[in-house]
């Protein structure tokens, strides 16, 4: 009798125990995606029961971390080159790769600065930066925002002038912070970053064609565990996720966005 009661008690304890939590999915994403992906991740977790853990940095740094074995289920880059870098090393699942988002390149200034609208001329940058001011952006040889900025300034014939005045940051959010704190009078960031920080204002949008299109490719990594990365990517491509991206200034690309 006592044995029977003990067995029933054990069964009741098992039934009362909470179900084990789903395995989190880990996303390595460009720093500019933070606000939108944080919101999308919360919504996805509530719907699917799968928590999302995100690591944000420059796409260059994240791609190299994945190459060195860092555990990531999904990679989101701010340019095509760093996704190509992983693809060439067979570190993503090519059938999952999609160009999901587009963005715009803008010039920002501190919110309270008395700065007129950018004219993209040598005189305007010289006058606005002053004798000692720096122009903040990402590192121009590897960080996507810096690479886009360099290409745009070269196209506009301004590179020789602005190059000595650059403050090159590790990622776009670090460059944004320099402007927001008033440590740099100007910065080149993405439109989505400018929307995320009330301490800055957009004073110019780079002319279309002055730089390669700002495209964000996403892909499940080759070493992804379980199906969480693929399921989160499917959610990000859905209409349900569109509002999170558009609220931050991104545009969903037809190729990546499902109907």
mmCIF file of C-alpha atoms in Angstrom:
data_model
loop_
_atom_site.group_PDB
_atom_site.id
_atom_site.type_symbol
_atom_site.label_atom_id
_atom_site.label_comp_id
_atom_site.label_asym_id
_atom_site.label_seq_id
_atom_site.Cartn_x
_atom_site.Cartn_y
_atom_site.Cartn_z
ATOM 1 C CA UNK A 1 0.000 0.000 0.000
ATOM 2 C CA UNK A 2 2.771 2.374 0.958
ATOM 3 C CA UNK A 3 4.592 1.484 -2.279
ATOM 4 C CA UNK A 4 1.464 2.251 -4.332
ATOM 5 C CA UNK A 5 1.055 5.617 -2.637
ATOM 6 C CA UNK A 6 4.707 6.431 -3.252
ATOM 7 C CA UNK A 7 4.334 5.648 -6.952
ATOM 8 C CA UNK A 8 1.247 7.848 -7.218
ATOM 9 C CA UNK A 9 3.042 10.660 -5.418
ATOM 10 C CA UNK A 10 5.936 10.401 -7.867
ATOM 11 C CA UNK A 11 3.531 10.523 -10.826
ATOM 12 C CA UNK A 12 1.792 13.578 -9.424
ATOM 13 C CA UNK A 13 5.130 15.356 -8.986
ATOM 14 C CA UNK A 14 6.036 14.633 -12.610
ATOM 15 C CA UNK A 15 2.686 15.931 -13.838
ATOM 16 C CA UNK A 16 3.035 19.095 -11.778
ATOM 17 C CA UNK A 17 6.602 19.808 -12.907
ATOM 18 C CA UNK A 18 6.878 22.559 -15.546
ATOM 19 C CA UNK A 19 7.743 21.523 -19.076
ATOM 20 C CA UNK A 20 11.400 22.007 -19.925
ATOM 21 C CA UNK A 21 12.085 25.318 -21.624
ATOM 22 C CA UNK A 22 12.775 25.283 -25.335
ATOM 23 C CA UNK A 23 16.394 25.595 -26.386
ATOM 24 C CA UNK A 24 17.214 29.266 -27.145
ATOM 25 C CA UNK A 25 18.248 30.219 -30.653
ATOM 26 C CA UNK A 26 21.329 32.420 -30.963
ATOM 27 C CA UNK A 27 21.499 35.229 -33.503
ATOM 28 C CA UNK A 28 24.658 37.086 -34.522
ATOM 29 C CA UNK A 29 23.459 40.341 -36.073
ATOM 30 C CA UNK A 30 24.791 43.656 -37.322
ATOM 31 C CA UNK A 31 24.654 46.340 -34.627
ATOM 32 C CA UNK A 32 22.198 48.433 -36.650
ATOM 33 C CA UNK A 33 19.584 45.680 -36.318
ATOM 34 C CA UNK A 34 19.430 45.741 -32.519
ATOM 35 C CA UNK A 35 16.182 47.632 -31.900
ATOM 36 C CA UNK A 36 14.181 45.848 -34.579
ATOM 37 C CA UNK A 37 15.498 42.364 -33.809
ATOM 38 C CA UNK A 38 15.050 42.771 -30.071
ATOM 39 C CA UNK A 39 11.362 43.525 -30.620
ATOM 40 C CA UNK A 40 10.943 40.794 -33.218
ATOM 41 C CA UNK A 41 12.696 38.314 -30.941
ATOM 42 C CA UNK A 42 10.287 39.021 -28.087
ATOM 43 C CA UNK A 43 7.279 38.558 -30.352
ATOM 44 C CA UNK A 44 8.683 35.339 -31.830
ATOM 45 C CA UNK A 45 9.469 33.921 -28.388
ATOM 46 C CA UNK A 46 5.934 34.661 -27.191
ATOM 47 C CA UNK A 47 4.481 32.932 -30.250
ATOM 48 C CA UNK A 48 6.816 29.954 -30.540
ATOM 49 C CA UNK A 49 8.139 29.424 -27.033
ATOM 50 C CA UNK A 50 11.693 29.620 -28.375
ATOM 51 C CA UNK A 51 13.809 32.300 -26.642
ATOM 52 C CA UNK A 52 16.072 34.403 -28.842
ATOM 53 C CA UNK A 53 19.548 35.399 -27.705
ATOM 54 C CA UNK A 54 21.215 38.047 -29.839
ATOM 55 C CA UNK A 55 24.807 39.235 -30.072
ATOM 56 C CA UNK A 56 25.270 42.583 -31.849
ATOM 57 C CA UNK A 57 28.506 43.935 -33.303
ATOM 58 C CA UNK A 58 30.034 44.861 -36.636
ATOM 59 C CA UNK A 59 29.285 42.249 -39.299
ATOM 60 C CA UNK A 60 33.024 41.813 -39.837
ATOM 61 C CA UNK A 61 33.627 40.932 -36.181
ATOM 62 C CA UNK A 62 30.680 38.532 -36.035
ATOM 63 C CA UNK A 63 31.652 36.732 -39.242
ATOM 64 C CA UNK A 64 35.148 36.144 -37.902
ATOM 65 C CA UNK A 65 33.736 34.875 -34.613
ATOM 66 C CA UNK A 66 31.594 32.355 -36.480
ATOM 67 C CA UNK A 67 34.654 31.348 -38.500
ATOM 68 C CA UNK A 68 36.477 30.704 -35.221
ATOM 69 C CA UNK A 69 33.700 28.443 -33.967
ATOM 70 C CA UNK A 70 31.426 30.771 -32.005
ATOM 71 C CA UNK A 71 28.003 29.112 -31.582
ATOM 72 C CA UNK A 72 25.437 30.946 -33.686
ATOM 73 C CA UNK A 73 22.270 29.648 -35.313
ATOM 74 C CA UNK A 74 21.491 32.645 -37.527
ATOM 75 C CA UNK A 75 23.717 35.341 -39.028
ATOM 76 C CA UNK A 76 22.454 38.745 -40.205
ATOM 77 C CA UNK A 77 24.981 40.946 -41.980
ATOM 78 C CA UNK A 78 24.828 44.632 -42.908
ATOM 79 C CA UNK A 79 26.455 43.951 -46.259
ATOM 80 C CA UNK A 80 26.809 41.179 -48.804
ATOM 81 C CA UNK A 81 30.572 40.832 -48.493
ATOM 82 C CA UNK A 82 30.643 39.336 -44.992
ATOM 83 C CA UNK A 83 27.887 36.876 -45.837
ATOM 84 C CA UNK A 84 29.890 35.921 -48.932
ATOM 85 C CA UNK A 85 32.906 35.496 -46.643
ATOM 86 C CA UNK A 86 31.098 32.831 -44.608
ATOM 87 C CA UNK A 87 29.532 31.252 -47.672
ATOM 88 C CA UNK A 88 32.967 30.774 -49.265
ATOM 89 C CA UNK A 89 34.034 28.894 -46.125
ATOM 90 C CA UNK A 90 30.858 26.776 -46.104
ATOM 91 C CA UNK A 91 29.797 28.236 -42.763
ATOM 92 C CA UNK A 92 26.200 29.022 -43.754
ATOM 93 C CA UNK A 93 23.436 26.917 -45.254
ATOM 94 C CA UNK A 94 23.183 28.472 -48.726
ATOM 95 C CA UNK A 95 19.591 27.385 -49.317
ATOM 96 C CA UNK A 96 18.487 29.559 -46.374
ATOM 97 C CA UNK A 97 20.241 32.745 -47.484
ATOM 98 C CA UNK A 98 17.949 35.689 -48.241
ATOM 99 C CA UNK A 99 18.437 39.406 -48.809
ATOM 100 C CA UNK A 100 15.836 40.575 -46.320
ATOM 101 C CA UNK A 101 16.283 44.306 -45.697
ATOM 102 C CA UNK A 102 17.478 47.578 -47.198
ATOM 103 C CA UNK A 103 18.571 50.775 -45.478
ATOM 104 C CA UNK A 104 19.740 54.292 -46.315
ATOM 105 C CA UNK A 105 23.002 56.083 -45.579
ATOM 106 C CA UNK A 106 22.598 59.403 -43.772
ATOM 107 C CA UNK A 107 24.595 62.222 -42.203
ATOM 108 C CA UNK A 108 23.667 62.983 -38.589
ATOM 109 C CA UNK A 109 24.487 65.791 -36.172
ATOM 110 C CA UNK A 110 23.750 66.271 -32.456
ATOM 111 C CA UNK A 111 20.073 67.075 -31.979
ATOM 112 C CA UNK A 112 20.662 70.596 -30.665
ATOM 113 C CA UNK A 113 23.428 71.510 -33.117
ATOM 114 C CA UNK A 114 22.892 74.537 -35.349
ATOM 115 C CA UNK A 115 23.612 72.658 -38.533
ATOM 116 C CA UNK A 116 22.071 73.428 -41.903
ATOM 117 C CA UNK A 117 21.016 70.754 -44.343
ATOM 118 C CA UNK A 118 23.962 68.897 -45.861
ATOM 119 C CA UNK A 119 24.866 69.896 -49.397
ATOM 120 C CA UNK A 120 27.629 67.291 -49.885
ATOM 121 C CA UNK A 121 30.148 69.909 -50.947
ATOM 122 C CA UNK A 122 33.687 70.509 -49.627
ATOM 123 C CA UNK A 123 32.666 73.889 -48.216
ATOM 124 C CA UNK A 124 29.757 72.451 -46.243
ATOM 125 C CA UNK A 125 31.804 69.724 -44.563
ATOM 126 C CA UNK A 126 34.700 72.080 -43.858
ATOM 127 C CA UNK A 127 32.399 74.680 -42.309
ATOM 128 C CA UNK A 128 30.362 72.187 -40.287
ATOM 129 C CA UNK A 129 33.281 70.187 -38.928
ATOM 130 C CA UNK A 130 35.212 73.334 -38.028
ATOM 131 C CA UNK A 131 38.968 73.334 -37.445
ATOM 132 C CA UNK A 132 39.099 70.332 -35.089
ATOM 133 C CA UNK A 133 35.839 68.394 -35.467
ATOM 134 C CA UNK A 134 35.724 64.741 -36.462
ATOM 135 C CA UNK A 135 33.288 62.859 -38.650
ATOM 136 C CA UNK A 136 32.265 59.605 -36.965
ATOM 137 C CA UNK A 137 31.612 56.414 -38.885
ATOM 138 C CA UNK A 138 32.745 52.794 -38.887
ATOM 139 C CA UNK A 139 36.224 51.545 -39.691
ATOM 140 C CA UNK A 140 36.418 52.005 -43.450
ATOM 141 C CA UNK A 141 38.226 48.799 -44.414
ATOM 142 C CA UNK A 142 36.027 46.225 -42.700
ATOM 143 C CA UNK A 143 32.957 47.623 -40.911
ATOM 144 C CA UNK A 144 30.072 47.860 -43.419
ATOM 145 C CA UNK A 145 28.976 51.394 -42.491
ATOM 146 C CA UNK A 146 32.532 52.624 -42.914
ATOM 147 C CA UNK A 147 32.873 50.878 -46.258
ATOM 148 C CA UNK A 148 29.625 52.400 -47.511
ATOM 149 C CA UNK A 149 30.703 55.841 -46.270
ATOM 150 C CA UNK A 150 34.066 55.626 -47.995
ATOM 151 C CA UNK A 151 32.453 54.562 -51.277
ATOM 152 C CA UNK A 152 29.979 57.445 -51.088
ATOM 153 C CA UNK A 153 32.629 60.061 -50.356
ATOM 154 C CA UNK A 154 34.803 58.734 -53.172
ATOM 155 C CA UNK A 155 31.896 58.918 -55.622
ATOM 156 C CA UNK A 156 31.131 62.486 -54.529
ATOM 157 C CA UNK A 157 34.765 63.556 -54.777
ATOM 158 C CA UNK A 158 35.016 64.277 -51.038
ATOM 159 C CA UNK A 159 37.178 61.406 -49.824
ATOM 160 C CA UNK A 160 40.513 63.256 -49.824
ATOM 161 C CA UNK A 161 38.969 66.000 -47.720
ATOM 162 C CA UNK A 162 37.090 63.937 -45.133
ATOM 163 C CA UNK A 163 39.475 60.998 -44.744
ATOM 164 C CA UNK A 164 41.888 62.830 -42.387
ATOM 165 C CA UNK A 165 38.920 63.992 -40.277
ATOM 166 C CA UNK A 166 37.362 60.573 -39.648
ATOM 167 C CA UNK A 167 36.748 59.047 -36.222
ATOM 168 C CA UNK A 168 36.551 55.354 -37.143
ATOM 169 C CA UNK A 169 34.534 53.254 -34.697
ATOM 170 C CA UNK A 170 34.222 49.498 -34.191
ATOM 171 C CA UNK A 171 30.569 49.475 -35.283
ATOM 172 C CA UNK A 172 27.810 51.826 -36.353
ATOM 173 C CA UNK A 173 26.263 52.201 -32.899
ATOM 174 C CA UNK A 174 29.625 53.283 -31.483
ATOM 175 C CA UNK A 175 29.878 55.914 -34.222
ATOM 176 C CA UNK A 176 26.315 57.031 -33.483
ATOM 177 C CA UNK A 177 27.152 57.427 -29.792
ATOM 178 C CA UNK A 178 30.028 59.785 -30.604
ATOM 179 C CA UNK A 179 27.591 62.147 -32.309
ATOM 180 C CA UNK A 180 24.817 61.717 -29.748
ATOM 181 C CA UNK A 181 27.223 62.626 -26.922
ATOM 182 C CA UNK A 182 28.468 65.675 -28.829
ATOM 183 C CA UNK A 183 31.976 64.269 -29.230
ATOM 184 C CA UNK A 184 31.749 64.515 -33.023
ATOM 185 C CA UNK A 185 29.812 67.229 -34.884
ATOM 186 C CA UNK A 186 28.880 64.874 -37.725
ATOM 187 C CA UNK A 187 28.523 61.167 -38.368
ATOM 188 C CA UNK A 188 27.639 58.788 -41.166
ATOM 189 C CA UNK A 189 25.250 56.053 -40.039
ATOM 190 C CA UNK A 190 22.195 54.204 -41.321
ATOM 191 C CA UNK A 191 18.786 55.825 -41.246
ATOM 192 C CA UNK A 192 17.596 53.121 -38.838
ATOM 193 C CA UNK A 193 20.311 54.075 -36.337
ATOM 194 C CA UNK A 194 19.369 57.737 -36.512
ATOM 195 C CA UNK A 195 15.783 56.799 -35.634
ATOM 196 C CA UNK A 196 16.953 54.811 -32.631
ATOM 197 C CA UNK A 197 18.725 57.694 -30.882
ATOM 198 C CA UNK A 198 16.838 60.868 -29.887
ATOM 199 C CA UNK A 199 20.174 62.600 -29.351
ATOM 200 C CA UNK A 200 20.809 62.995 -33.083
ATOM 201 C CA UNK A 201 19.061 64.424 -36.124
ATOM 202 C CA UNK A 202 19.423 63.623 -39.818
ATOM 203 C CA UNK A 203 20.878 66.512 -41.785
ATOM 204 C CA UNK A 204 21.402 64.748 -45.100
ATOM 205 C CA UNK A 205 20.692 61.583 -47.069
ATOM 206 C CA UNK A 206 23.419 60.397 -49.434
ATOM 207 C CA UNK A 207 22.369 60.597 -53.090
ATOM 208 C CA UNK A 208 21.105 57.382 -54.611
ATOM 209 C CA UNK A 209 23.883 55.700 -56.564
ATOM 210 C CA UNK A 210 26.695 57.265 -54.558
ATOM 211 C CA UNK A 211 27.389 53.950 -52.815
ATOM 212 C CA UNK A 212 26.440 50.262 -53.199
ATOM 213 C CA UNK A 213 22.908 49.517 -52.023
ATOM 214 C CA UNK A 214 22.715 48.855 -48.273
ATOM 215 C CA UNK A 215 21.435 45.278 -48.193
ATOM 216 C CA UNK A 216 21.094 42.937 -45.206
ATOM 217 C CA UNK A 217 21.435 39.226 -46.025
ATOM 218 C CA UNK A 218 20.336 36.630 -43.443
ATOM 219 C CA UNK A 219 21.249 32.931 -43.331
ATOM 220 C CA UNK A 220 21.133 29.953 -40.992
ATOM 221 C CA UNK A 221 24.654 28.905 -40.044
ATOM 222 C CA UNK A 222 26.112 25.550 -41.039
ATOM 223 C CA UNK A 223 26.511 24.540 -37.386
ATOM 224 C CA UNK A 224 23.052 25.671 -36.255
ATOM 225 C CA UNK A 225 21.520 23.453 -33.596
ATOM 226 C CA UNK A 226 17.900 22.446 -33.920
ATOM 227 C CA UNK A 227 15.445 24.359 -36.067
ATOM 228 C CA UNK A 228 15.210 27.544 -33.992
ATOM 229 C CA UNK A 229 17.337 29.610 -36.367
ATOM 230 C CA UNK A 230 15.327 28.535 -39.403
ATOM 231 C CA UNK A 231 12.027 29.171 -37.615
ATOM 232 C CA UNK A 232 13.111 32.617 -36.458
ATOM 233 C CA UNK A 233 14.234 33.488 -39.986
ATOM 234 C CA UNK A 234 10.862 32.365 -41.347
ATOM 235 C CA UNK A 235 9.191 34.631 -38.792
ATOM 236 C CA UNK A 236 11.426 37.576 -39.757
ATOM 237 C CA UNK A 237 10.343 37.122 -43.375
ATOM 238 C CA UNK A 238 6.653 37.192 -42.472
ATOM 239 C CA UNK A 239 4.199 40.068 -42.435
ATOM 240 C CA UNK A 240 4.087 39.778 -38.647
ATOM 241 C CA UNK A 241 7.695 41.006 -38.409
ATOM 242 C CA UNK A 242 7.406 43.760 -40.989
ATOM 243 C CA UNK A 243 6.243 46.355 -38.471
ATOM 244 C CA UNK A 244 9.359 45.966 -36.344
ATOM 245 C CA UNK A 245 11.651 46.696 -39.273
ATOM 246 C CA UNK A 246 9.638 49.480 -40.839
ATOM 247 C CA UNK A 247 9.300 51.255 -37.483
ATOM 248 C CA UNK A 248 13.093 51.541 -37.403
ATOM 249 C CA UNK A 249 13.465 52.787 -40.977
ATOM 250 C CA UNK A 250 14.314 49.540 -42.760
ATOM 251 C CA UNK A 251 12.678 48.484 -46.008
ATOM 252 C CA UNK A 252 11.840 44.833 -46.535
ATOM 253 C CA UNK A 253 13.091 43.499 -49.858
ATOM 254 C CA UNK A 254 10.742 41.451 -51.991
ATOM 255 C CA UNK A 255 13.240 38.648 -52.406
ATOM 256 C CA UNK A 256 13.434 38.033 -48.684
ATOM 257 C CA UNK A 257 9.995 38.945 -47.413
ATOM 258 C CA UNK A 258 7.375 36.219 -47.666
ATOM 259 C CA UNK A 259 3.743 37.060 -48.248
#
